[in-house]
Coordinates of C-alpha atoms in Angstrom, one line a residue:
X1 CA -57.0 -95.4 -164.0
X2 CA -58.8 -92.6 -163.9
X3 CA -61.5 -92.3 -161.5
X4 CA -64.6 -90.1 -162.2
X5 CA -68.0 -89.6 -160.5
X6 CA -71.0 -91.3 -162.3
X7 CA -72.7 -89.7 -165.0
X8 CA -75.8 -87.6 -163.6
X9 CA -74.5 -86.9 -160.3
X10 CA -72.7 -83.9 -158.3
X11 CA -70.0 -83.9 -155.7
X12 CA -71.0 -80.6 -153.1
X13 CA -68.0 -78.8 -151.6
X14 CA -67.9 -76.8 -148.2
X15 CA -70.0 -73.3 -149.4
X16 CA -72.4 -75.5 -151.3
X17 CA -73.1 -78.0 -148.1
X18 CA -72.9 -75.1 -146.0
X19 CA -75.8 -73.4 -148.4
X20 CA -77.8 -76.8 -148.1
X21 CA -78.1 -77.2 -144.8
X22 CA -79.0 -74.0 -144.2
X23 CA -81.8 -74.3 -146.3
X24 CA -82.6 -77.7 -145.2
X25 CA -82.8 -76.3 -141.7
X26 CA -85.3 -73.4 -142.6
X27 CA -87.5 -76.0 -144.0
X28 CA -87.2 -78.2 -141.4
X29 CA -88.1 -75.5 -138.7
X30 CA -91.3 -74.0 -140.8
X31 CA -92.6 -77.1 -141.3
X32 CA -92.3 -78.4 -137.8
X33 CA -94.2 -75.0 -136.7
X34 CA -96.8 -76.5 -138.3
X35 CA -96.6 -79.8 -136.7
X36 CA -95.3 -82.0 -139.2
X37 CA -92.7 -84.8 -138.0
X38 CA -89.7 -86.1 -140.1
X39 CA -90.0 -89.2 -141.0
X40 CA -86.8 -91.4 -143.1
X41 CA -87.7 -94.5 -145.6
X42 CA -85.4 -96.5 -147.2
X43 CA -83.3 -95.3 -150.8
X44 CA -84.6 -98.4 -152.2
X45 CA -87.9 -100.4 -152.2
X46 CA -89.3 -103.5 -153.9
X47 CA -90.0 -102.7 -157.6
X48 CA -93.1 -103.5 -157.6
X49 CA -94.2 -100.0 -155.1
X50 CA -93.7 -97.8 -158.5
X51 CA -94.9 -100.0 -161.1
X52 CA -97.8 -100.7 -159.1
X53 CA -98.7 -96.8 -159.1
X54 CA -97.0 -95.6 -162.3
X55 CA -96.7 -98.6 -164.9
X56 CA -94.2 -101.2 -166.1
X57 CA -93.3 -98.2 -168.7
X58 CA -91.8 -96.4 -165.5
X59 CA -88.9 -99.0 -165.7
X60 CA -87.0 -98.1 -168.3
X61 CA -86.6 -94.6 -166.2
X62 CA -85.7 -96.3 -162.8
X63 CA -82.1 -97.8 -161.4
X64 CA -83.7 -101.2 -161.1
X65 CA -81.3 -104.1 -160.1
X66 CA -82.2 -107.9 -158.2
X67 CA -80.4 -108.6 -154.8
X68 CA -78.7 -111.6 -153.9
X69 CA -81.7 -113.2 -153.1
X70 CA -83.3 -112.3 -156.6
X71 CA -85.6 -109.7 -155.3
X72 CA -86.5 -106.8 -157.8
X73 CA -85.0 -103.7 -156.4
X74 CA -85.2 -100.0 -157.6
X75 CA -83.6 -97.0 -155.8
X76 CA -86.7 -94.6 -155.2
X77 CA -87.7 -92.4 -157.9
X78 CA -89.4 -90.3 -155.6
X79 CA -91.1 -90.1 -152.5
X80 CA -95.0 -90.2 -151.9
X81 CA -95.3 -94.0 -153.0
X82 CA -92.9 -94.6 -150.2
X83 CA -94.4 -92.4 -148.0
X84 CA -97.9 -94.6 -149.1
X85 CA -96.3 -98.0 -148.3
X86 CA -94.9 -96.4 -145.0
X87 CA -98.8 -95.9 -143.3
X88 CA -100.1 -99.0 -144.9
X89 CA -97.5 -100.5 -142.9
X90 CA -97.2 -98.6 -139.8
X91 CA -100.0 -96.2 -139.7
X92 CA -103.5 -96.9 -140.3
X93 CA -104.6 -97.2 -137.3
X94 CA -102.7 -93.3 -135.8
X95 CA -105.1 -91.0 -135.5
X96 CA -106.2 -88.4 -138.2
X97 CA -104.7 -86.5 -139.5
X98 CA -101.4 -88.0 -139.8
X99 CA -98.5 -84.9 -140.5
X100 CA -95.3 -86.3 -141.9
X101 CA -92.3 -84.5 -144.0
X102 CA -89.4 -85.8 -145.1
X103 CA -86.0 -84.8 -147.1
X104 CA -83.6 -87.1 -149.1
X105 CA -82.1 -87.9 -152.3
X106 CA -84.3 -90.0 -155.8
X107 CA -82.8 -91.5 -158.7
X108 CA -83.9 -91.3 -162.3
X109 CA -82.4 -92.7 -165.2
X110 CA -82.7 -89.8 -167.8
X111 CA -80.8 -88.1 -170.2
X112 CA -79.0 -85.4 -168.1
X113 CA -79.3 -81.9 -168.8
X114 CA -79.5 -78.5 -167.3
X115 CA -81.5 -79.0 -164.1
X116 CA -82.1 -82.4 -164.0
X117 CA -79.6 -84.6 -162.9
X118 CA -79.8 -88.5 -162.4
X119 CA -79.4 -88.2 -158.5
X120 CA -81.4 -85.3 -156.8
X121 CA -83.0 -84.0 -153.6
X122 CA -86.8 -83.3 -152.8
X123 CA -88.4 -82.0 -149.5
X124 CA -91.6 -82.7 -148.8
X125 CA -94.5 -83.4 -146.9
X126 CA -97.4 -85.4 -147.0
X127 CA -101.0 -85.3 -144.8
X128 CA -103.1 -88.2 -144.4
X129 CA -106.8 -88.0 -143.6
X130 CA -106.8 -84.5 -144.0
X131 CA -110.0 -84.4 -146.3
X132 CA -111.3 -80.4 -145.9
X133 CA -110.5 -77.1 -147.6
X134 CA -108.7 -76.2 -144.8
X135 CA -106.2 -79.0 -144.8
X136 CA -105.2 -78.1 -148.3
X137 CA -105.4 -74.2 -147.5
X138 CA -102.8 -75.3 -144.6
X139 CA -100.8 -77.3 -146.8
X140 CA -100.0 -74.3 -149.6
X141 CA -99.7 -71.7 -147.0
X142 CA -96.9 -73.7 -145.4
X143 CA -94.7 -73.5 -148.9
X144 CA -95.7 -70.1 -149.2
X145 CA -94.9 -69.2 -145.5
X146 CA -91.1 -71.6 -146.1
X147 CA -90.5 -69.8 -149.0
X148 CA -91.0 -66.7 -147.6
X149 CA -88.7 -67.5 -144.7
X150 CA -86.0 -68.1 -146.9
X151 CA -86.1 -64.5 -148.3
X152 CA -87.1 -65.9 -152.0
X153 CA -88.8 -63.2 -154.1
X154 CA -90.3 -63.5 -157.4
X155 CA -92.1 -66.4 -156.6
X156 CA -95.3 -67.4 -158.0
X157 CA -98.2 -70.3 -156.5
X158 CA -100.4 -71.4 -159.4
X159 CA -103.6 -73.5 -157.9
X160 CA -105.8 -75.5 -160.1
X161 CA -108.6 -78.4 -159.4
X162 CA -108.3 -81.7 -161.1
X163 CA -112.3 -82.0 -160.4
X164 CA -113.6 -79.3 -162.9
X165 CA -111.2 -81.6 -165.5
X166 CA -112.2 -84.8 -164.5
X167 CA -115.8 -84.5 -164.5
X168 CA -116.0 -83.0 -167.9
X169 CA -114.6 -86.2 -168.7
X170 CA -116.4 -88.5 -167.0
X171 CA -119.8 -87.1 -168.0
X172 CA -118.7 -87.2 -171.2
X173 CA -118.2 -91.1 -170.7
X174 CA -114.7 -90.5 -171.3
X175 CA -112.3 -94.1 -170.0
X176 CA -109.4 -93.7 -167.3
X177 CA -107.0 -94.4 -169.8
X178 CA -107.9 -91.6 -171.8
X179 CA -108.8 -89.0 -169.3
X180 CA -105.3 -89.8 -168.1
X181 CA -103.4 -89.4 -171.3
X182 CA -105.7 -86.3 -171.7
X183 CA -104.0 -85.1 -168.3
X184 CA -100.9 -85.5 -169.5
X185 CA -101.2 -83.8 -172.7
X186 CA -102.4 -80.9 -170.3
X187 CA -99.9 -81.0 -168.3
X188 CA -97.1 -80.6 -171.0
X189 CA -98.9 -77.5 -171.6
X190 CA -99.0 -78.3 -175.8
X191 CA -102.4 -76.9 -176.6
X192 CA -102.5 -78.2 -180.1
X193 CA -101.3 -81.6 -179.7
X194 CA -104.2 -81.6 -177.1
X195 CA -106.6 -80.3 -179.8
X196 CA -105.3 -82.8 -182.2
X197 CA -105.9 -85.9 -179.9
X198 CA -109.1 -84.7 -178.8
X199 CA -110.4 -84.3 -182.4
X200 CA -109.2 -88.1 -182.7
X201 CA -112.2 -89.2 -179.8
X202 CA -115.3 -89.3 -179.4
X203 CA -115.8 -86.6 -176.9
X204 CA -118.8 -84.5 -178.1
X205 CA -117.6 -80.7 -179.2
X206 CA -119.3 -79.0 -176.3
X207 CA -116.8 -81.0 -173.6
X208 CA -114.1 -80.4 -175.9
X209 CA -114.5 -76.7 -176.7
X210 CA -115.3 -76.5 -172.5
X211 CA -112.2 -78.0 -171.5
X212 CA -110.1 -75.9 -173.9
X213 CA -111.7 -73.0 -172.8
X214 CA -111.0 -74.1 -169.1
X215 CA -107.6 -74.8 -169.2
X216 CA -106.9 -71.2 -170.0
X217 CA -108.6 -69.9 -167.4
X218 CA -106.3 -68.3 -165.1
X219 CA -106.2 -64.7 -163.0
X220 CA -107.5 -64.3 -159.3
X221 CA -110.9 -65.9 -157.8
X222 CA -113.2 -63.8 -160.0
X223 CA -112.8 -65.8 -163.0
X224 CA -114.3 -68.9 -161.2
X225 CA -117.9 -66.8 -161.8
X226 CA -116.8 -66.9 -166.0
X227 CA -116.2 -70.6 -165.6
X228 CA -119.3 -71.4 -163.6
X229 CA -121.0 -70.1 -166.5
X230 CA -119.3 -72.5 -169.0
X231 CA -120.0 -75.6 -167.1
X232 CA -123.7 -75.0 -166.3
X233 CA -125.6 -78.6 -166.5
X234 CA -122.4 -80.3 -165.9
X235 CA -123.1 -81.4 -162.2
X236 CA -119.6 -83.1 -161.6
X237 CA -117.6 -79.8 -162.1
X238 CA -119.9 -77.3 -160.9
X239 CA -119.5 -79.6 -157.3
X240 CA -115.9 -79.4 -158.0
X241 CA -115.9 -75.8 -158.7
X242 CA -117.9 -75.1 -155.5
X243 CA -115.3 -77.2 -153.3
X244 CA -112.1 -75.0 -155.1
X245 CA -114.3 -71.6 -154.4
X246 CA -114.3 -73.4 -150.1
X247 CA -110.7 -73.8 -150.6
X248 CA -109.8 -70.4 -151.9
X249 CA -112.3 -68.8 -148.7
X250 CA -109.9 -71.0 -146.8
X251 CA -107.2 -69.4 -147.9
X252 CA -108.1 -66.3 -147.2
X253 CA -108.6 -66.7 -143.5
X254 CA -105.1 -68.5 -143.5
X255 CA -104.0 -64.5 -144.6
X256 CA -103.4 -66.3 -148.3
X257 CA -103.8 -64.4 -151.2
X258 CA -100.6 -64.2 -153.2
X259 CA -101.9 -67.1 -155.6
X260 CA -103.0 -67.3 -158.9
X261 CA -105.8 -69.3 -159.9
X262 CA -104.8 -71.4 -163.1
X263 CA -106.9 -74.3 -163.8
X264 CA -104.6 -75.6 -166.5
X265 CA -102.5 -77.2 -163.9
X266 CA -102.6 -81.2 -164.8
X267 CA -99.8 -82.4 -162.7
X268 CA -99.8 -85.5 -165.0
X269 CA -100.4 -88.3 -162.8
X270 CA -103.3 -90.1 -162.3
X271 CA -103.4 -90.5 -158.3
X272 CA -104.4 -86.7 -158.3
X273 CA -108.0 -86.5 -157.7
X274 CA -108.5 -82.6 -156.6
X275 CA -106.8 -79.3 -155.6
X276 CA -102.9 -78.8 -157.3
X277 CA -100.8 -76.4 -157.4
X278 CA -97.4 -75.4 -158.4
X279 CA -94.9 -72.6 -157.6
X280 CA -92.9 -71.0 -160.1
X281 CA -89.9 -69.0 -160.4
X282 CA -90.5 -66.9 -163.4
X283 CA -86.6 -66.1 -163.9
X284 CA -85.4 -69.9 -163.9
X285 CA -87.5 -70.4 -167.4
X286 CA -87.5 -73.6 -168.5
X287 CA -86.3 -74.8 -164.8
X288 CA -89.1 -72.0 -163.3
X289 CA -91.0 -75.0 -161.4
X290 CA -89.5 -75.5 -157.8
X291 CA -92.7 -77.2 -156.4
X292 CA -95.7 -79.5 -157.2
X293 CA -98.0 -81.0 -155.3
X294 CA -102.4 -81.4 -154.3
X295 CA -104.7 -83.7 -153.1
X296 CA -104.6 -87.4 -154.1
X297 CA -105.8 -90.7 -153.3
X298 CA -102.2 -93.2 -153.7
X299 CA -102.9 -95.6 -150.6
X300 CA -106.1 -96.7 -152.3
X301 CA -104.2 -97.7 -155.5
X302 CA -102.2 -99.9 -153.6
X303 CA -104.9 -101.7 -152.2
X304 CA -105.7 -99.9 -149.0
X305 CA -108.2 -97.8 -147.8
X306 CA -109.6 -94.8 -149.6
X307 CA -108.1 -91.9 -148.0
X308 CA -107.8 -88.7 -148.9
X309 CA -104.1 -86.9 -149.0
X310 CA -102.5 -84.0 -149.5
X311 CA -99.0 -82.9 -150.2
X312 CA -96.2 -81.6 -152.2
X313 CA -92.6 -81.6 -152.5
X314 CA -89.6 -79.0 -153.3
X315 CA -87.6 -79.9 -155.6
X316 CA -84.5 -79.6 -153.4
X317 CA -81.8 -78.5 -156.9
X318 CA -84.3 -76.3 -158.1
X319 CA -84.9 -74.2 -154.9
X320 CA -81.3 -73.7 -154.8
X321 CA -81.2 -72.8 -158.1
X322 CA -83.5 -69.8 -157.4
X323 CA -82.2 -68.9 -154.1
X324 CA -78.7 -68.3 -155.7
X325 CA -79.7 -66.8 -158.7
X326 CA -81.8 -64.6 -156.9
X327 CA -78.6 -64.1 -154.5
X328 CA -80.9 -64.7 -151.4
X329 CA -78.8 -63.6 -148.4
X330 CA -79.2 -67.3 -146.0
X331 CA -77.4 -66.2 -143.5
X332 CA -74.7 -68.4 -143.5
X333 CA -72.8 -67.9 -141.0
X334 CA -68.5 -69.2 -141.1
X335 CA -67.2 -72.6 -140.4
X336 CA -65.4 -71.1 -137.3
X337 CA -66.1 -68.2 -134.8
X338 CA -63.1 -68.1 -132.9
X339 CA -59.3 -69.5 -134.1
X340 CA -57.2 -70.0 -130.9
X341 CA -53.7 -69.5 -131.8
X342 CA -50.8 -70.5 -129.9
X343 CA -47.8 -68.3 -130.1
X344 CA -44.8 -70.6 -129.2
X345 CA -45.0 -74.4 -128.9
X346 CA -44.7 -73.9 -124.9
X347 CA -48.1 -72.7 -125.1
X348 CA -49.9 -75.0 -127.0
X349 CA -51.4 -77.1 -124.6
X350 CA -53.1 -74.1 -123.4
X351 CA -54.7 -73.1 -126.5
X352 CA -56.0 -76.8 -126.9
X353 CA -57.7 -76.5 -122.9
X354 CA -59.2 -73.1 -124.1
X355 CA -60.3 -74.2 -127.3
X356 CA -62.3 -76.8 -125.6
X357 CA -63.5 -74.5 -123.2
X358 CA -65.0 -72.4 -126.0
X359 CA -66.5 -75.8 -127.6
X360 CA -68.0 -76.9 -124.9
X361 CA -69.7 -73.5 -124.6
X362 CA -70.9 -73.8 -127.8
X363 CA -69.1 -71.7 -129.6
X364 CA -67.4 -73.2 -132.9
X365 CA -63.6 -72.7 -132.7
X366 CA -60.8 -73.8 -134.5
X367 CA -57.2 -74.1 -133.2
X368 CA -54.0 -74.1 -134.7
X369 CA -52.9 -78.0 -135.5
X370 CA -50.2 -77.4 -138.1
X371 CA -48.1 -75.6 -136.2
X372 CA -48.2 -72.2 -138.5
X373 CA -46.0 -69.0 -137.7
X374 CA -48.7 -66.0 -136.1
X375 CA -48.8 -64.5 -139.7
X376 CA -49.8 -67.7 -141.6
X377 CA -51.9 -68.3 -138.9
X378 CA -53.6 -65.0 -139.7
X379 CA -54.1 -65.4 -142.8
X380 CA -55.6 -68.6 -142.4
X381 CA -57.9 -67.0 -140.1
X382 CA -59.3 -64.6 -142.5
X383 CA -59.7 -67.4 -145.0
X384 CA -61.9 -69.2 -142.4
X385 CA -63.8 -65.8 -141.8
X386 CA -63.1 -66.2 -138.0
X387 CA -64.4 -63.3 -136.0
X388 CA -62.2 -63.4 -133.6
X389 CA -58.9 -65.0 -133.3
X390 CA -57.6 -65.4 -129.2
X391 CA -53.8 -65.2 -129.1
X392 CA -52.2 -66.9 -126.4
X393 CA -48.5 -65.6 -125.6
X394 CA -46.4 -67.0 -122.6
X395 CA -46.0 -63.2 -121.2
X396 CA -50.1 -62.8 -121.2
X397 CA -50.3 -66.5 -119.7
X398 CA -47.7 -65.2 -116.2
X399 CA -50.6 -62.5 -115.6
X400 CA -53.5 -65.3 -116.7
X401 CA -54.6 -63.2 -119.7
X402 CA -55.2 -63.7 -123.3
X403 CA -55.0 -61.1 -126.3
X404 CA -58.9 -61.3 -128.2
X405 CA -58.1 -60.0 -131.8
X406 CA -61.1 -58.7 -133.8
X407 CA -60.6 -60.0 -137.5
X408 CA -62.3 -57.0 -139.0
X409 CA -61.4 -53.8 -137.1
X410 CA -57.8 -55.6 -136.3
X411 CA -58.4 -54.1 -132.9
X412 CA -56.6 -55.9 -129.9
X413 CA -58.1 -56.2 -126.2
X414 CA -56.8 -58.2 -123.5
X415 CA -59.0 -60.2 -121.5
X416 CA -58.7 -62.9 -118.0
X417 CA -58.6 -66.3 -118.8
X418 CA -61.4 -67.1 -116.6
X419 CA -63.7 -64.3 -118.4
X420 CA -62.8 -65.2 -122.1
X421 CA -65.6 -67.4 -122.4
X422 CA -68.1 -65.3 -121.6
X423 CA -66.3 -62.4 -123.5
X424 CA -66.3 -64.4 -126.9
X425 CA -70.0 -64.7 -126.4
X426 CA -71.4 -61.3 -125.5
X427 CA -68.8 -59.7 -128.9
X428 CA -70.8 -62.4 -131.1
X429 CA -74.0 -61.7 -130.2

């Protein structure tokens, strides 16, 4: 029987983990500069969270199942609708506003292809009650700022407001339904399939030939004057157009300007209510996107309060994606510092009690357990990338020393047990 690993998914080896978690941890640290707080919910929910916000349609792209109990099941998808259950649950009542991020694996049942696999990884974040400029201003200058601590460069954040869109539409009398397909037709970024659709309404020609002319807007603030222009009369976006021109002041006194303004951003999904944005990576093409996210309004669809968010995620794959191919140094450092290697079996209990020593200093240290001759162990060493490998002889042992070997200038140095420790640390540094 041949055993394979289900179609859609990955297996990650030791320099991929190692790659990972080192960018997991970058993440992790910026954001919690900013005082967000992890928070973990479950890899599946009740079927009913994502159809609730996206559709029965949305099934036929879920891994949907019924428990024992006959409870319909789906392994998440992605993560804000959990997120939204989570403070319905928990959090209402905390104190606004409410900073949470979170990493973990979704599952979609698509067609896989390059970049887009069946099981993947976003890290995210999501603020509750956080209804000013400056929350969003805060929000995008925290994925510039992580993105910036992982050495990406290249990168680019587009930011567009859903508001100018919307209210077009809505003072054109335009339904939900439509605005939303509308949105989506945006968001796929196929200009003529848009024209085509909108020539099939009854949207009058002035909001169409405005909204096509809007969703090519895009440079730096100073084209927000051209489209203030446009929309005079049209008292819905001109408000929306005055709370983007707050949020881009905002910006600026975070000390963010490396954005473009692009109000062709959609994002697609009908929970979005104001500011998006998304970051590109130019040299990925079709994969180029490695974040989405803005201000939306989920917890009301689900029958809560209305409350304003704001978030985003990283698409966890993609990120990689750009971080390798731009062959961003993470500093990764090796598996092991330090390989302890006995010389003869009559000192191998020693190199297991200094070994320990080391660990319990914090220093990561191998030891020889396979009983290799000093030359395989050597070699082994190097594999590992040790820095230092500590050989421990019975003639050093009589005068209570141990020989420190430097993996790189293969110089030797003996050193006192009792000082080894401290030795192996200072060299490190």
């Amino acid at each position: 029987m041949e055993l394979t690993r289900p179609r859609g998914t990955r297996d990650f080896l030791f320099e991929e983990m190692k790659q990972r978690k080192q960018v997991e941890s970058t993440l992790k640290r910026i954001f919690e500069i900013y005082a967000y707080q992890e928070i973990k919910t479950p890899i599946f929910e009740n079927l009913s969270l994502f159809t609730t916000k996206s559709g029965e349609e949305i099934v036929d792209q879920l891994y949907n199942f019924k428990d024992k109990g006959e409870r319909d099941l789906a392994l998440r998808p992605e993560l804000t609708a959990p997120v939204a259950r989570l403070y319905m649950n928990e959090m209402q009542k905390n104190a606004k506003p409410i900073k949470m991020y979170y990493y973990g694996s979704c599952f979609r049942y698509e067609r896989p292809q390059k970049g887009r696999f069946r099981q993947f990884w976003q890290f995210g974040c999501e603020m509750i009650g956080g209804k000013f400029p400056e929350a969003d201003a805060e929000v995008i200058t925290m994925a510039h700022h992580a993105l910036n601590e992982l050495g990406l460069e290249g990168f680019e954040i587009h930011i567009g407001h859903l508001g100018l869109l919307r209210g077009l539409l809505k003072e054109a009398e335009v339904d939900e339904s439509t605005q939303d397909h509308i949105m989506g037709l945006i968001d796929k970024g196929n200009v003529e399939e848009l024209e085509i659709y909108l020539n099939n309404t009854q949207i009058d020609n002035a909001t169409k030939n405005i909204l096509l002319m809007v969703i090519e807007m895009k440079g730096n603030s100073n084209i927000l004057d051209a489209v203030k222009e446009e929309i005079q009369g049209h008292e819905l976006a001109l408000k929306a157009l005055h709370e983007f021109s707050d949020l881009l002041e905002t910006l600026d006194d975070f000390g963010m300007d490396n954005y473009i303004v692009n109000l062709g951003i959609a994002r697609g999904l009908d929970y979005y209510s104001g500011m998006v944005f998304e970051i590109y990576v130019p040299k990925l093409g079709a994969q180029k996107q490695i974040c989405g996210g803005g201000t939306y309004n989920l917890v009301e669809t689900f029958g809560g309060e209305k409350i304003e968010s704001t978030g985003f995620a990283f698409g966890f794959d993609r990120l990689m994606n750009a971080l390798l191919h731009e062959n961003t140094d993470l500093g990764i450092s090796t598996s092991s510092e330090v390989f302890v290697a006995p010389i003869s079996n009559s000192t191998r209990g020693k190199s297991f009690e200094i070994a320990q020593n080391l660990r319990n200093a914090g220093i990561s240290t191998e030891v020889d357990l396979a009983r290799k001759k000093l030359k395989k162990i050597l070699t082994y060493a190097d594999n590992l990338g040790v820095k230092k490998v500590i050989l421990i002889g019975e003639k050093d042992l009589l005068e209570g020393k141990l020989t420190v070997k430097d993996m790189k200038s293969r110089d030797q140095e003996l050193i006192s047990i009792e000082d080894v420790v401290n030795y192996i640390k200072n060299s490190l540094t």
